[in-house]
Amino acid sequence: MCSKLSIIKVSFIISFILLFSLKLSAQSYNFTNYSLKDGLPQSQVMVIYQAKDRTLWLGTFGGVSNFDGREFTSYSKADGLSSNSVNSIVEDNEGRMLFGTERGINMLKKGKISTLYLGQVVTHLLKDKKGVVWGLTEHQLFKVVKGKLVFYPFKNKKISTIKADRHGDLFALMSGEGIYKLNGDKWQLNQALPHEMQALAIREILFDKQADNKIYLLAYQKGIYLLQNGVSKLFFQNPDIDTYYSLEQDSKGNMWVGSERGAYLISKDGTIIKFNGENGLSDNQVDKIFSDAENNIWISCFSDGIYKYEGDAFIRYNTFKGQNVAYPISGIAADKNDRLWIGTYNRGLFKYDGNQLENINLPDFMGKKIYFVYADKAKNVWISVYNNGVWKYNGKQFIQVLKPDRYENSSIVEDLEGGIWINGPIASTYLKDGKTQKITGFDGYSSCIFPLSKDSILLGTSKGLTLIRNKKADPSFKIKQLDNVYVLSIIKHGDNLVFATLGDGIVTWNVKTKAIKRYVVANGLNSNDIYSLAIDYRNQLWVGTGRGINKLTFNKAENGYTVFRDHPLIVECNQNAILPYKNSILVGTITGLVRCKVLTSLEAKKNPFIHIQEVGIYHKNDRSKDLSLDLNGRGDKFYKLNYSQNHISISFKGVYLTNPESVLYRYKLVGADNDFSKPVPNTEIEYSAIRPGSYTFQVYAIANGQQSNIEQFSFTIVPPFYDTIWFKVMAFLVMIFLIWLIFYLIFKTRERKKFQLEKLKLKEQEKIRKQTAEDFHDDIGNKLTRINVLSEILDKKVDGAEKEQKELIKMIRENASLLYTGTKDILWALDPHSDNLFEILVHIKNFGIDLFQNTGVEFKMEGVLSEYQKLHLSMEFNRNLTLIFKEMLNNVLKHANASQVLIMVIETDHNTINILTTDDGDGFDLGSVERGRGLNNIQTRCKRIKSTFEISSIKGKGTTTTISTRIPVTK
């Protein structure tokens, strides 16, 4: 169970009532005041200046203060000012702030104040198009050149004020004479003052922001004059005003005048509104009025600090015929006579008929807590009273419909069939045709009710939604995105059901597509706590939030809502205390009633502005090397950092003076982040252990759904030498080389071992060959010699008459001789000393000499060089090459009928040796002669030793053969 106080909180936010009259009561315009309690150092602001970072600089009698919309940062004499009385402010092109004081000029740079000029009072500091700073001291005009004051000679005439027009041109008003313009470096008379104005004490000059030929002059005690095309006329004067202090023009072209009796707004159509203590401003004198870059109007009131005018889109009503009625509002309804019924918390029920505000003094209502006020379709007014049930007013009398119950009823609605649903925290009561029915069975505490169809009602509860179908809770109905979301109000807008939630913003559910969308502060809402919803006659959606009132329009192209940008009214709205009334929306808040204009003039509002304030760079190992960078608008500069400077903090500030509380930030580090962060309120981001590489930090502010400029800081972190690309490439190449070297050494070792093994094998083979040759020679050779000797002995013993026996003995001796000759060839081949080219060629030469001896054929061999002894060859090569030439020379002897045979050995440039064999025999036709077995054998043996064989022959002119070989050298 919950207490009654808890039930009250479920029903609506407790508020203070405000009584009003739409026609006769005093209007209270929306101003936001900043004073000592907010951090202003002194309450008398004499000058307002806006820097390029959009912050305001305020000169007071207590020093100077910088205001970003939320906080004041102040400087005084204790910080280095020559005087606490600051009269004028300007920012130079270097981003330094110059302050004109009672004792000269001070300069603020990087948080430190120095003295530029020490002397008399300095006023009207301004900057020309070239960035040169000008000012006045004792009515004398000067400019600042290299930190020194250079006075402009005007022949002792007094300059009362200087001002820039909308083009940035600088003008100076010379008392009693006229307006001078700065052309280049010279001041020239631009417009003389009419005779009737020459005696006036002109305090300010203002150039019209829309027309070049209009100049407004503020005469200290006479009023405002308009000087147009050389003709002057009185623009504004009020007999109640003794002194005029300031003059400004807003973005709409309206004129603002500050006086000792408040501020006056003079519209372009001539309408004049006076702002003072009765309608939102102060009764004190207005010293300065300033229009900032966002088109806000700032008003300095003597002893009250500064006020920001929030416009007239929202007007509060807090008095009625001089009576203060600041009490709470819990509900608003209009009856059939358009009379307003206003429920309040602890002040009962009020009725307003357009002329008179009446407190219903019946005992059942007097001083009671009113939970809701509601008008049904018949314009009967329903009222829920604390501890006194539910009442209905039918236009004549009050009738109690429901008796007091354990829990109070906080919301009511009429369904599509005329039934009345009255909602309590744990039960709903259905009334129709005098019958009453209780409906329970829903989760959470009910806070609002909405008729969905003829048989269906939606309940908004602390745990989401409950569908009541045919008077029973339907557990099958779910909108997942609203589970455990506190729903405070429901309304239908087009195809969308709009849900006001506590802490989750606005949620919309399209009844056709079932699409869900959510709108929060980042989309422009003043707060994520939404208490009330209403639709005006222009089909615009109004929402009362915990920090003001928002208007939304539906964008068909984007199929979503856009939050209307307007001056925020910082008020806390009450649950369901909202009513479309005539051409306005009435909203109940904790400070009273607010009337919202449905139609407001569209004003060009600037987006928020952001700048990076400072970048902190921290060294990984040496804190003495930490750096702090003041970008001062140099966000496009690229910074190179050491790899040890990889810890960075970046502070930034977004300025949106229109609604500073709505400013959020989105940021990303290009090179590390894929997208911008979610909106956050943080104004400082820290990155640690950033890897080497190039990065760009980007940040922008969002406020009221609008995006600022994107500010950025680009930097690169230089990697250590061991982390650079070239080092990695070199390391990779070295690694590849080492791997190659390892494998190379392994292969070389293997090859060396293999070579050594082969060498050992060769030596062993040589030994075997040599031993075999010796054994063969000693054994076979001796036996062949013995056969030859024995055959000769036998031949002598056989009688000469025995011819057959003699012939056999001769054949035995010849074969033995031939066998001996062949044995010599085998022995030569087996001998390792024969394994070189020289020995092979000599062997072939000797074979040719022996073959052609006594045959009548002249044989020669040329080109056999002794250096060929170094070319060691394999036994296989020796054997095949020897057999090739034996076959070839035998063919020449048998078939060529040659008289000369020549073998030439020729060494070529391609490490090959060509051996040419030429004879002058008969020759033959290569095309008609079949290749014999001899030529085929020669061709086969050449292939074995990887050599080529070519033959050319011309019938009657001899034959030439060429053997070309790459000598396979062995060591």
PDB file of N, CA and C in Angstrom, residues 149-186:
ATOM      1  N   LEU A 149      48.915  53.967 -27.088  1.00  0.00           N
ATOM      2  CA  LEU A 149      47.786  54.788 -27.528  1.00  0.00           C
ATOM      3  C   LEU A 149      48.292  55.897 -28.441  1.00  0.00           C
ATOM      4  N   VAL A 150      47.707  55.960 -29.634  1.00  0.00           N
ATOM      5  CA  VAL A 150      48.028  57.015 -30.597  1.00  0.00           C
ATOM      6  C   VAL A 150      46.769  57.852 -30.766  1.00  0.00           C
ATOM      7  N   PHE A 151      46.830  59.106 -30.348  1.00  0.00           N
ATOM      8  CA  PHE A 151      45.649  59.973 -30.367  1.00  0.00           C
ATOM      9  C   PHE A 151      45.480  60.601 -31.742  1.00  0.00           C
ATOM     10  N   TYR A 152      44.200  60.732 -32.122  1.00  0.00           N
ATOM     11  CA  TYR A 152      43.876  61.333 -33.407  1.00  0.00           C
ATOM     12  C   TYR A 152      43.533  62.798 -33.166  1.00  0.00           C
ATOM     13  N   PRO A 153      44.243  63.715 -33.815  1.00  0.00           N
ATOM     14  CA  PRO A 153      44.012  65.155 -33.547  1.00  0.00           C
ATOM     15  C   PRO A 153      42.694  65.644 -34.141  1.00  0.00           C
ATOM     16  N   PHE A 154      41.783  66.054 -33.263  1.00  0.00           N
ATOM     17  CA  PHE A 154      40.528  66.659 -33.706  1.00  0.00           C
ATOM     18  C   PHE A 154      40.425  68.114 -33.238  1.00  0.00           C
ATOM     19  N   LYS A 155      41.580  68.742 -33.067  1.00  0.00           N
ATOM     20  CA  LYS A 155      41.647  70.173 -32.704  1.00  0.00           C
ATOM     21  C   LYS A 155      40.851  70.482 -31.438  1.00  0.00           C
ATOM     22  N   ASN A 156      41.104  69.627 -30.442  1.00  0.00           N
ATOM     23  CA  ASN A 156      40.510  69.817 -29.112  1.00  0.00           C
ATOM     24  C   ASN A 156      38.991  69.740 -29.082  1.00  0.00           C
ATOM     25  N   LYS A 157      38.402  69.155 -30.099  1.00  0.00           N
ATOM     26  CA  LYS A 157      36.952  68.972 -30.085  1.00  0.00           C
ATOM     27  C   LYS A 157      36.627  67.659 -29.392  1.00  0.00           C
ATOM     28  N   LYS A 158      35.432  67.579 -28.786  1.00  0.00           N
ATOM     29  CA  LYS A 158      35.054  66.419 -27.987  1.00  0.00           C
ATOM     30  C   LYS A 158      34.309  65.388 -28.832  1.00  0.00           C
ATOM     31  N   ILE A 159      34.721  64.132 -28.647  1.00  0.00           N
ATOM     32  CA  ILE A 159      34.032  62.999 -29.261  1.00  0.00           C
ATOM     33  C   ILE A 159      33.179  62.361 -28.172  1.00  0.00           C
ATOM     34  N   SER A 160      31.872  62.316 -28.383  1.00  0.00           N
ATOM     35  CA  SER A 160      30.982  61.813 -27.333  1.00  0.00           C
ATOM     36  C   SER A 160      30.775  60.303 -27.414  1.00  0.00           C
ATOM     37  N   THR A 161      30.848  59.721 -28.602  1.00  0.00           N
ATOM     38  CA  THR A 161      30.635  58.274 -28.730  1.00  0.00           C
ATOM     39  C   THR A 161      31.174  57.799 -30.071  1.00  0.00           C
ATOM     40  N   ILE A 162      31.512  56.541 -30.176  1.00  0.00           N
ATOM     41  CA  ILE A 162      31.889  55.916 -31.443  1.00  0.00           C
ATOM     42  C   ILE A 162      31.067  54.643 -31.597  1.00  0.00           C
ATOM     43  N   LYS A 163      30.781  54.264 -32.850  1.00  0.00           N
ATOM     44  CA  LYS A 163      29.898  53.138 -33.124  1.00  0.00           C
ATOM     45  C   LYS A 163      30.202  52.580 -34.510  1.00  0.00           C
ATOM     46  N   ALA A 164      29.912  51.302 -34.706  1.00  0.00           N
ATOM     47  CA  ALA A 164      30.055  50.666 -36.014  1.00  0.00           C
ATOM     48  C   ALA A 164      28.682  50.413 -36.609  1.00  0.00           C
ATOM     49  N   ASP A 165      28.544  50.549 -37.929  1.00  0.00           N
ATOM     50  CA  ASP A 165      27.268  50.242 -38.572  1.00  0.00           C
ATOM     51  C   ASP A 165      27.215  48.757 -38.937  1.00  0.00           C
ATOM     52  N   ARG A 166      26.165  48.352 -39.628  1.00  0.00           N
ATOM     53  CA  ARG A 166      25.964  46.925 -39.925  1.00  0.00           C
ATOM     54  C   ARG A 166      26.990  46.387 -40.911  1.00  0.00           C
ATOM     55  N   HIS A 167      27.721  47.284 -41.604  1.00  0.00           N
ATOM     56  CA  HIS A 167      28.764  46.863 -42.527  1.00  0.00           C
ATOM     57  C   HIS A 167      30.132  46.796 -41.861  1.00  0.00           C
ATOM     58  N   GLY A 168      30.205  47.219 -40.611  1.00  0.00           N
ATOM     59  CA  GLY A 168      31.472  47.199 -39.889  1.00  0.00           C
ATOM     60  C   GLY A 168      32.259  48.482 -39.992  1.00  0.00           C
ATOM     61  N   ASP A 169      31.722  49.489 -40.679  1.00  0.00           N
ATOM     62  CA  ASP A 169      32.406  50.784 -40.762  1.00  0.00           C
ATOM     63  C   ASP A 169      32.296  51.507 -39.435  1.00  0.00           C
ATOM     64  N   LEU A 170      33.349  52.222 -39.076  1.00  0.00           N
ATOM     65  CA  LEU A 170      33.435  52.896 -37.776  1.00  0.00           C
ATOM     66  C   LEU A 170      33.084  54.376 -37.919  1.00  0.00           C
ATOM     67  N   PHE A 171      32.265  54.859 -36.962  1.00  0.00           N
ATOM     68  CA  PHE A 171      31.825  56.253 -36.971  1.00  0.00           C
ATOM     69  C   PHE A 171      32.071  56.864 -35.591  1.00  0.00           C
ATOM     70  N   ALA A 172      32.327  58.151 -35.585  1.00  0.00           N
ATOM     71  CA  ALA A 172      32.518  58.891 -34.333  1.00  0.00           C
ATOM     72  C   ALA A 172      31.631  60.129 -34.356  1.00  0.00           C
ATOM     73  N   LEU A 173      30.965  60.416 -33.227  1.00  0.00           N
ATOM     74  CA  LEU A 173      30.080  61.578 -33.129  1.00  0.00           C
ATOM     75  C   LEU A 173      30.825  62.697 -32.414  1.00  0.00           C
ATOM     76  N   MET A 174      31.047  63.779 -33.132  1.00  0.00           N
ATOM     77  CA  MET A 174      31.695  64.953 -32.548  1.00  0.00           C
ATOM     78  C   MET A 174      30.616  65.896 -32.038  1.00  0.00           C
ATOM     79  N   SER A 175      30.674  66.183 -30.769  1.00  0.00           N
ATOM     80  CA  SER A 175      29.647  67.010 -30.138  1.00  0.00           C
ATOM     81  C   SER A 175      29.516  68.350 -30.834  1.00  0.00           C
ATOM     82  N   GLY A 176      28.249  68.694 -31.147  1.00  0.00           N
ATOM     83  CA  GLY A 176      27.957  69.997 -31.743  1.00  0.00           C
ATOM     84  C   GLY A 176      28.300  70.110 -33.199  1.00  0.00           C
ATOM     85  N   GLU A 177      28.845  69.057 -33.808  1.00  0.00           N
ATOM     86  CA  GLU A 177      29.263  69.192 -35.206  1.00  0.00           C
ATOM     87  C   GLU A 177      28.632  68.128 -36.115  1.00  0.00           C
ATOM     88  N   GLY A 178      28.970  66.855 -35.874  1.00  0.00           N
ATOM     89  CA  GLY A 178      28.412  65.854 -36.765  1.00  0.00           C
ATOM     90  C   GLY A 178      29.042  64.489 -36.583  1.00  0.00           C
ATOM     91  N   ILE A 179      28.745  63.632 -37.568  1.00  0.00           N
ATOM     92  CA  ILE A 179      29.196  62.239 -37.511  1.00  0.00           C
ATOM     93  C   ILE A 179      30.350  62.066 -38.492  1.00  0.00           C
ATOM     94  N   TYR A 180      31.492  61.569 -37.986  1.00  0.00           N
ATOM     95  CA  TYR A 180      32.670  61.314 -38.796  1.00  0.00           C
ATOM     96  C   TYR A 180      32.781  59.812 -39.083  1.00  0.00           C
ATOM     97  N   LYS A 181      33.335  59.509 -40.257  1.00  0.00           N
ATOM     98  CA  LYS A 181      33.511  58.120 -40.674  1.00  0.00           C
ATOM     99  C   LYS A 181      34.986  57.844 -40.907  1.00  0.00           C
ATOM    100  N   LEU A 182      35.418  56.651 -40.480  1.00  0.00           N
ATOM    101  CA  LEU A 182      36.803  56.257 -40.690  1.00  0.00           C
ATOM    102  C   LEU A 182      36.946  55.682 -42.092  1.00  0.00           C
ATOM    103  N   ASN A 183      37.702  56.386 -42.941  1.00  0.00           N
ATOM    104  CA  ASN A 183      38.000  55.938 -44.301  1.00  0.00           C
ATOM    105  C   ASN A 183      39.497  55.667 -44.383  1.00  0.00           C
ATOM    106  N   GLY A 184      39.845  54.400 -44.425  1.00  0.00           N
ATOM    107  CA  GLY A 184      41.268  54.067 -44.392  1.00  0.00           C
ATOM    108  C   GLY A 184      41.836  54.389 -43.027  1.00  0.00           C
ATOM    109  N   ASP A 185      42.749  55.356 -42.982  1.00  0.00           N
ATOM    110  CA  ASP A 185      43.328  55.803 -41.708  1.00  0.00           C
ATOM    111  C   ASP A 185      42.877  57.205 -41.341  1.00  0.00           C
ATOM    112  N   LYS A 186      41.927  57.744 -42.097  1.00  0.00           N
ATOM    113  CA  LYS A 186      41.517  59.138 -41.860  1.00  0.00           C
ATOM    114  C   LYS A 186      40.042  59.188 -41.469  1.00  0.00           C
TER     115      LYS A 186
END
